[in-house]
Short mmCIF file of C-alpha atoms and ligand atoms in Angstrom, two decimals:
data_model
loop_
_atom_site.label_atom_id
_atom_site.label_comp_id
_atom_site.label_asym_id
_atom_site.label_seq_id
_atom_site.Cartn_x
_atom_site.Cartn_y
_atom_site.Cartn_z
CA MET Q 106 -13.89 -7.06 27.26
CA LEU Q 107 -13.13 -5.07 24.11
CA ALA Q 108 -9.75 -6.75 23.66
CA ASP Q 109 -11.29 -10.22 24.07
CA CYS Q 110 -14.08 -9.31 21.68
CA LEU Q 111 -11.66 -8.09 18.97
CA ALA Q 112 -9.41 -11.14 19.45
CA GLU Q 113 -12.40 -13.42 19.00
CA LEU Q 114 -13.71 -11.53 15.94
CA GLU Q 115 -10.31 -11.66 14.23
CA GLY Q 116 -9.58 -15.22 15.38
CA GLY Q 117 -6.45 -14.31 17.38
CA ALA Q 118 -4.90 -15.56 20.64
CA GLY Q 119 -5.22 -12.09 22.18
CA ALA Q 120 -5.55 -8.38 21.50
CA VAL Q 121 -4.32 -5.10 22.92
CA VAL Q 122 -6.60 -2.05 22.77
CA THR Q 123 -4.70 1.17 22.11
CA SER Q 124 -5.46 4.88 22.34
CA SER Q 125 -5.59 5.40 18.53
CA GLY Q 126 -4.96 3.63 15.25
CA MET Q 127 -1.56 5.31 15.07
CA SER Q 128 -0.63 4.06 18.53
CA ALA Q 129 -1.48 0.54 17.33
CA VAL Q 130 1.00 1.06 14.45
CA HIS Q 131 3.52 2.52 16.91
CA LEU Q 132 3.11 -0.48 19.24
CA VAL Q 133 4.08 -2.89 16.45
CA THR Q 134 7.26 -0.88 15.76
CA GLN Q 135 8.41 -1.78 19.31
CA LEU Q 136 9.18 -5.27 17.94
CA LEU Q 137 11.95 -3.77 15.77
CA GLU Q 138 15.64 -3.47 16.63
CA PRO Q 139 17.84 -0.80 15.02
CA GLY Q 140 18.91 -2.18 11.63
CA ASP Q 141 15.80 -4.36 11.16
CA LEU Q 142 14.07 -3.88 7.82
CA VAL Q 143 10.33 -3.23 7.32
CA VAL Q 144 8.68 -3.65 3.91
CA VAL Q 145 5.75 -1.23 3.61
CA PRO Q 146 3.30 -0.66 0.72
CA HIS Q 147 4.04 2.47 -1.34
CA ASP Q 148 0.41 3.58 -1.00
CA CYS Q 149 -0.01 2.90 2.74
CA TYR Q 150 -1.96 5.16 5.13
CA GLY Q 151 -0.26 8.58 5.36
CA GLY Q 152 0.30 8.41 9.13
CA THR Q 153 1.95 4.99 8.78
CA TYR Q 154 4.19 6.38 6.03
CA ARG Q 155 5.18 9.29 8.25
CA LEU Q 156 5.88 7.07 11.28
CA PHE Q 157 8.09 4.58 9.41
CA THR Q 158 10.04 7.26 7.50
CA SER Q 159 10.63 9.29 10.70
CA LEU Q 160 11.66 6.21 12.67
CA ALA Q 161 14.07 5.13 9.89
CA LYS Q 162 15.53 8.64 9.72
CA LYS Q 163 16.68 8.48 13.34
CA GLY Q 164 18.00 4.92 13.01
CA GLY Q 165 15.14 3.02 14.67
CA CYS Q 166 14.82 0.66 11.70
CA ARG Q 167 15.25 0.50 7.94
CA VAL Q 168 12.25 0.82 5.65
CA THR Q 169 11.54 -0.02 2.00
CA PHE Q 170 8.35 1.11 0.27
CA VAL Q 171 7.21 -1.20 -2.52
CA ASP Q 172 4.23 -1.72 -4.77
CA GLN Q 173 3.19 -5.10 -3.37
CA GLY Q 174 1.08 -5.73 -6.46
CA ASN Q 175 4.35 -5.90 -8.40
CA ASP Q 176 5.68 -9.43 -7.85
CA GLU Q 177 9.23 -8.65 -8.91
CA ALA Q 178 9.53 -5.58 -6.64
CA TYR Q 179 8.09 -7.54 -3.70
CA GLN Q 180 10.44 -10.51 -4.19
CA LYS Q 181 13.39 -8.12 -4.40
CA ALA Q 182 12.36 -6.51 -1.09
CA LEU Q 183 11.96 -9.95 0.56
CA ALA Q 184 15.47 -10.90 -0.54
CA GLU Q 185 16.73 -8.18 1.85
CA LYS Q 186 15.40 -10.32 4.76
CA PRO Q 187 12.89 -8.00 6.43
CA LYS Q 188 11.78 -8.48 10.05
CA ILE Q 189 8.27 -7.15 9.29
CA VAL Q 190 6.11 -7.02 6.16
CA TRP Q 191 3.32 -4.46 6.40
CA ILE Q 192 0.19 -5.07 4.29
CA GLU Q 193 -2.80 -2.79 3.78
CA THR Q 194 -5.74 -3.82 1.62
CA PRO Q 195 -7.94 -2.24 0.29
CA SER Q 196 -5.68 0.79 -0.06
CA ASN Q 197 -6.50 4.46 0.42
CA PRO Q 198 -7.87 6.20 -1.68
CA LEU Q 199 -7.82 3.99 -4.83
CA LEU Q 200 -9.00 0.77 -3.16
CA ARG Q 201 -6.17 -1.27 -4.64
CA ILE Q 202 -6.33 -4.91 -3.53
CA VAL Q 203 -3.36 -7.17 -2.80
CA ASP Q 204 -3.49 -10.94 -2.25
CA VAL Q 205 -2.86 -11.33 1.50
CA GLU Q 206 -2.43 -15.11 1.42
CA LYS Q 207 0.08 -14.94 -1.43
CA LEU Q 208 2.10 -12.10 0.14
CA CYS Q 209 2.21 -13.90 3.52
CA THR Q 210 3.25 -17.23 1.99
CA GLN Q 211 5.98 -15.57 -0.06
CA ALA Q 212 7.27 -13.74 3.03
CA GLY Q 213 7.66 -17.05 4.90
CA ASP Q 214 7.64 -18.01 8.58
CA THR Q 215 10.61 -15.95 9.74
CA VAL Q 216 8.90 -12.64 8.87
CA ILE Q 217 6.22 -10.99 11.04
CA LYS Q 218 3.33 -10.29 8.65
CA VAL Q 219 1.12 -7.39 9.76
CA VAL Q 220 -2.17 -6.43 8.10
CA ASP Q 221 -3.90 -3.08 8.64
CA ASN Q 222 -7.55 -4.18 8.37
CA THR Q 223 -9.07 -0.73 9.01
CA PHE Q 224 -10.72 -0.25 5.59
CA LEU Q 225 -12.78 -3.39 6.16
CA SER Q 226 -13.56 -5.13 9.46
CA PRO Q 227 -13.25 -8.70 10.75
CA ILE Q 228 -16.70 -9.26 9.27
CA GLN Q 229 -15.37 -8.89 5.71
CA GLN Q 230 -11.73 -9.92 6.03
CA LYS Q 231 -9.83 -12.11 8.49
CA PRO Q 232 -6.11 -11.62 7.80
CA LEU Q 233 -4.99 -14.10 10.50
CA GLU Q 234 -6.76 -16.87 8.55
CA LEU Q 235 -4.91 -15.71 5.42
CA GLY Q 236 -1.48 -16.12 7.03
CA ALA Q 237 -0.90 -12.83 8.90
CA ASP Q 238 0.66 -12.79 12.40
CA LEU Q 239 -0.74 -9.45 13.59
CA VAL Q 240 -3.81 -7.44 12.60
CA ILE Q 241 -4.10 -3.78 13.42
CA HIS Q 242 -7.18 -1.57 13.41
CA SER Q 243 -7.99 2.05 13.75
CA THR Q 244 -11.18 1.39 15.74
CA THR Q 245 -11.91 5.09 15.13
CA LYS Q 246 -13.42 3.89 11.83
CA TYR Q 247 -15.88 1.01 11.22
CA ILE Q 248 -15.33 -0.87 14.51
CA ASN Q 249 -16.69 2.00 16.60
CA GLY Q 250 -18.58 3.40 13.64
CA HIS Q 251 -20.02 6.60 15.12
CA SER Q 252 -17.15 9.09 14.70
CA ASP Q 253 -17.08 9.78 18.45
CA VAL Q 254 -14.01 7.82 19.58
CA VAL Q 255 -10.35 7.68 18.58
CA GLY Q 256 -8.94 4.21 19.20
CA GLY Q 257 -6.95 1.29 17.88
CA ALA Q 258 -6.11 -2.36 18.40
CA VAL Q 259 -3.42 -4.94 17.74
CA VAL Q 260 -4.61 -8.55 17.48
CA ALA Q 261 -2.01 -11.33 17.65
CA LYS Q 262 -2.31 -14.80 16.15
CA THR Q 263 -0.13 -16.55 18.73
CA GLU Q 264 0.12 -16.37 22.50
CA ASP Q 265 3.83 -15.55 22.18
CA LEU Q 266 3.29 -12.50 19.96
CA PHE Q 267 0.36 -11.41 22.11
CA GLU Q 268 2.57 -11.47 25.21
CA GLN Q 269 5.19 -9.37 23.45
CA VAL Q 270 2.76 -6.65 22.29
CA ALA Q 271 0.89 -6.67 25.61
CA TRP Q 272 4.18 -6.22 27.49
CA TRP Q 273 5.21 -3.29 25.27
CA ALA Q 274 1.74 -1.70 25.42
CA ASN Q 275 1.93 -1.65 29.21
CA CYS Q 276 5.58 -0.55 29.16
CA ILE Q 277 5.03 2.51 26.94
CA GLY Q 278 1.52 3.22 28.24
CA ILE Q 279 -0.51 3.49 25.05
CA THR Q 280 -3.52 1.45 26.06
CA ALA Q 281 -6.99 2.93 25.59
CA SER Q 282 -9.04 4.61 28.29
CA PRO Q 283 -11.86 2.61 29.93
CA PHE Q 284 -14.55 5.02 28.72
CA ASP Q 285 -13.39 4.92 25.08
CA SER Q 286 -13.30 1.12 25.32
CA PHE Q 287 -16.86 1.10 26.66
CA ILE Q 288 -18.09 3.32 23.80
CA THR Q 289 -16.30 1.17 21.23
CA THR Q 290 -17.79 -2.01 22.69
CA ARG Q 291 -21.22 -0.42 22.31
CA GLY Q 292 -20.37 0.42 18.68
CA ILE Q 293 -19.43 -3.20 17.93
CA ARG Q 294 -22.90 -4.41 18.93
CA THR Q 295 -24.21 -3.01 15.62
CA LEU Q 296 -21.14 -3.78 13.49
CA GLY Q 297 -22.81 -6.60 11.56
CA ILE Q 298 -25.95 -4.71 10.63
CA ARG Q 299 -24.02 -1.49 9.92
CA ILE Q 300 -21.62 -3.23 7.51
CA LYS Q 301 -24.56 -4.80 5.66
CA LYS Q 302 -26.17 -1.42 5.04
CA HIS Q 303 -22.83 0.33 4.34
CA GLU Q 304 -22.09 -2.21 1.61
CA GLU Q 305 -25.57 -2.22 0.10
CA ASN Q 306 -25.38 1.59 -0.23
CA ALA Q 307 -21.78 1.57 -1.50
CA GLN Q 308 -22.45 -1.01 -4.24
CA ALA Q 309 -25.50 0.95 -5.46
CA ILE Q 310 -23.67 4.30 -5.39
CA ALA Q 311 -20.67 2.81 -7.21
CA GLU Q 312 -22.97 1.45 -9.94
CA PHE Q 313 -24.81 4.79 -10.15
CA LEU Q 314 -21.53 6.73 -10.54
CA ASP Q 315 -20.19 4.16 -13.00
CA LYS Q 316 -23.13 4.83 -15.34
CA HIS Q 317 -23.18 8.62 -14.86
CA SER Q 318 -22.18 10.65 -17.92
CA LEU Q 319 -20.25 13.22 -15.84
CA VAL Q 320 -18.09 10.58 -14.11
CA ASP Q 321 -14.89 9.27 -15.71
CA ASN Q 322 -13.59 6.51 -13.43
CA VAL Q 323 -14.99 4.73 -10.39
CA TYR Q 324 -12.75 2.80 -7.99
CA TYR Q 325 -14.74 0.25 -5.99
CA PRO Q 326 -13.70 -3.40 -5.57
CA GLY Q 327 -17.34 -4.49 -5.95
CA LEU Q 328 -17.36 -3.38 -9.60
CA GLU Q 329 -16.35 -6.14 -11.99
CA HIS Q 330 -13.99 -3.87 -13.92
CA HIS Q 331 -12.00 -3.02 -10.75
CA PRO Q 332 -8.55 -4.59 -11.17
CA GLY Q 333 -8.72 -6.16 -7.68
CA HIS Q 334 -12.28 -7.49 -8.02
CA LEU Q 335 -11.37 -11.19 -8.26
CA ILE Q 336 -8.87 -11.14 -5.37
CA ALA Q 337 -11.37 -9.19 -3.26
CA ARG Q 338 -14.01 -11.80 -4.07
CA LYS Q 339 -11.60 -14.54 -2.94
CA GLN Q 340 -10.33 -13.04 0.33
CA GLN Q 341 -13.18 -10.73 1.44
CA LYS Q 342 -16.77 -11.47 2.44
CA GLY Q 343 -17.90 -8.05 1.22
CA PHE Q 344 -16.47 -5.15 -0.77
CA GLY Q 345 -16.51 -2.48 1.95
CA ALA Q 346 -18.00 1.00 1.74
CA MET Q 347 -15.09 3.17 0.63
CA LEU Q 348 -14.98 4.26 -3.00
CA SER Q 349 -13.42 6.98 -5.09
CA PHE Q 350 -14.14 8.49 -8.49
CA THR Q 351 -12.95 11.09 -10.96
CA THR Q 352 -14.92 13.58 -13.04
CA SER Q 353 -13.87 15.87 -15.88
CA PHE Q 354 -14.83 18.94 -13.78
CA ASP Q 355 -12.35 21.79 -13.44
CA GLN Q 356 -11.44 22.74 -9.84
CA GLU Q 357 -14.15 25.40 -9.61
CA THR Q 358 -16.91 23.04 -10.75
CA LEU Q 359 -15.57 20.34 -8.44
CA ALA Q 360 -15.79 22.74 -5.49
CA GLN Q 361 -19.33 23.68 -6.49
CA PHE Q 362 -20.34 20.01 -6.81
CA ILE Q 363 -19.09 19.32 -3.28
CA LYS Q 364 -20.91 22.41 -2.00
CA GLU Q 365 -24.22 21.37 -3.61
CA LEU Q 366 -24.15 18.01 -1.79
CA LYS Q 367 -26.34 18.10 1.32
CA LEU Q 368 -25.77 14.57 2.69
CA PHE Q 369 -22.02 14.25 2.06
CA PRO Q 370 -20.14 16.74 4.28
CA LEU Q 371 -16.59 17.50 3.15
CA ALA Q 372 -14.43 15.84 5.81
CA GLU Q 373 -11.59 13.42 6.44
CA SER Q 374 -11.90 10.18 8.43
CA LEU Q 375 -14.21 7.35 7.41
CA GLY Q 376 -16.25 4.39 8.56
CA GLY Q 377 -18.93 6.29 10.47
CA VAL Q 378 -22.69 5.98 10.00
CA GLU Q 379 -22.76 9.33 8.16
CA SER Q 380 -21.56 9.58 4.56
CA LEU Q 381 -18.53 11.80 3.95
CA ILE Q 382 -16.78 13.10 0.85
CA CYS Q 383 -13.15 14.14 0.69
CA HIS Q 384 -10.68 15.58 -1.82
CA PRO Q 385 -7.53 13.46 -1.23
CA SER Q 386 -5.04 15.68 -3.10
CA THR Q 387 -5.72 18.69 -0.85
CA MET Q 388 -6.86 16.85 2.30
CA THR Q 389 -5.84 13.31 3.36
CA HIS Q 390 -2.84 13.19 1.01
CA ALA Q 391 -1.81 16.86 1.08
CA ALA Q 392 1.46 15.97 2.84
CA MET Q 393 2.59 14.10 -0.29
CA ASP Q 394 4.30 16.29 -2.89
CA GLU Q 395 2.89 16.31 -6.43
CA ALA Q 396 5.34 13.69 -7.72
CA ALA Q 397 4.48 11.29 -4.88
CA GLN Q 398 0.77 11.87 -5.53
CA VAL Q 399 1.19 11.10 -9.24
CA GLU Q 400 3.16 7.96 -8.29
CA ALA Q 401 0.30 6.88 -6.01
CA GLY Q 402 -2.27 7.66 -8.73
CA ILE Q 403 -3.88 10.57 -6.88
CA THR Q 404 -5.01 13.43 -9.15
CA PRO Q 405 -6.77 16.71 -8.25
CA ARG Q 406 -9.89 15.32 -9.98
CA LEU Q 407 -10.20 12.43 -7.52
CA LEU Q 408 -12.94 12.40 -4.87
CA ARG Q 409 -13.18 9.81 -2.10
CA VAL Q 410 -16.46 8.81 -0.50
CA SER Q 411 -17.05 7.03 2.80
CA VAL Q 412 -20.56 5.68 2.24
CA GLY Q 413 -22.75 5.78 5.35
CA ILE Q 414 -25.90 3.92 6.33
CA GLU Q 415 -28.49 6.56 5.41
CA GLU Q 416 -31.50 5.74 3.20
CA LEU Q 417 -30.08 4.80 -0.20
CA ASP Q 418 -32.69 6.81 -2.13
CA ASP Q 419 -31.77 9.96 -0.19
CA LEU Q 420 -28.07 9.51 -1.01
CA LEU Q 421 -28.77 8.87 -4.71
CA SER Q 422 -31.16 11.86 -4.98
CA ASP Q 423 -28.56 14.08 -3.33
CA LEU Q 424 -25.84 13.02 -5.79
CA THR Q 425 -28.29 13.39 -8.71
CA GLN Q 426 -29.30 16.95 -7.77
CA ALA Q 427 -25.65 18.02 -7.27
CA PHE Q 428 -24.65 16.65 -10.69
CA GLU Q 429 -27.69 18.36 -12.27
CA LYS Q 430 -26.84 21.74 -10.70
CA VAL Q 431 -23.23 21.74 -11.89
CA SER Q 432 -24.13 20.44 -15.34
CA LEU Q 433 -26.75 23.20 -15.71
CA ASN Q 434 -24.15 25.80 -14.76
CA THR Q 435 -21.56 24.26 -17.05
CA THR Q 436 -24.06 24.38 -19.95
CA ALA Q 437 -24.98 27.98 -19.06
CA VAL Q 438 -21.32 29.00 -19.07
CA ASN Q 439 -20.76 27.22 -22.39
CA LYS Q 440 -23.77 29.04 -23.88
CA GLU Q 441 -22.44 32.39 -22.69
CA VAL Q 442 -19.10 31.58 -24.25
CA SER Q 443 -20.64 30.52 -27.56
CA ASN Q 444 -22.84 33.64 -27.58
CA GLY Q 445 -19.64 35.62 -27.44
C1 PLP W 692 -7.27 6.20 10.20
C2 PLP W 692 -6.31 5.12 9.88
C3 PLP W 692 -5.20 4.86 10.71
C4 PLP W 692 -4.89 5.72 11.93
O1 PLP W 692 -5.90 5.69 12.86
P1 PLP W 692 -6.20 6.85 13.96
O2 PLP W 692 -7.21 6.20 14.83
O3 PLP W 692 -6.72 8.02 13.20
O4 PLP W 692 -4.91 7.14 14.65
C5 PLP W 692 -4.36 3.82 10.36
N1 PLP W 692 -4.57 3.08 9.24
C6 PLP W 692 -5.61 3.32 8.41
C7 PLP W 692 -5.79 2.46 7.20
C8 PLP W 692 -6.51 4.34 8.70
O5 PLP W 692 -7.54 4.59 7.86
#
């Protein structure tokens, strides 16, 4: 039932439900022969990065990481005749947007185009309609939406590709358990209404942060100054509920700010009904060395928020009080300093 539901939502010929988002990624790698090339975004999900680099290291495939927003770099990678092009938009944690239709058209018919649609959902983005062949999800996130299941899915556009992934899923035994599938199906019943509230809250919080004097940069595709705003408007039905921002706080003040927040627990993962805040450079992206973080645009001042579906006024008041507390302390410290 869950597989049929996801296939219908994404507009595919069929879907396979897997035991996690990473097992969905793993399942797709079964379509590769040794020597085949995969083109992967330089700022892809950390687990995907780890899987492809480890697989390439033992000869399972070849992999090239490129900034797919850079036309020249992408064309150069395509000239190497990849078997698979991996696409992920919006990206984590800077919410970079790439043009799915353009990337798929440029890749051409001989390439299997895969889109990781986890940061949105089929409600906001339908990659198969934009030219992709496979869509993958970590259903752990928005699809289930209650942070109580780990799961994934691969949705195929054609019957032929569906048969291939279904055969491999059975062969390697990474399908999901019946109970997890039942829980996820229950989660999907509220997907539409959850996404509506997630996005309403996220847009308001992004605008609030954008105007706040203690905030430097806000990354949210729903803000007009976001570099991917126009592409997002074209290919998405909504802007999602993930955002990130930077402040000028030093590390101590940043830690205090996070501690003062009552409605944004410090945690990884995303897409659940509860809001979460995370510090990518020491948490989700800690496995990247400093140079790789700089390359991906991740600084120690960056905070990522998964906006939940709580009352908007409660979320805004919580952020307001946390900013006030740290700014009071910062002023107090400055006074002490100036008093000698
Ligand atoms: C979380 C996530 C995954 C992996 O999913 P798990 O269910 O945690 O294994 C893959 N891709 C993206 C974009 C994710 O956010």
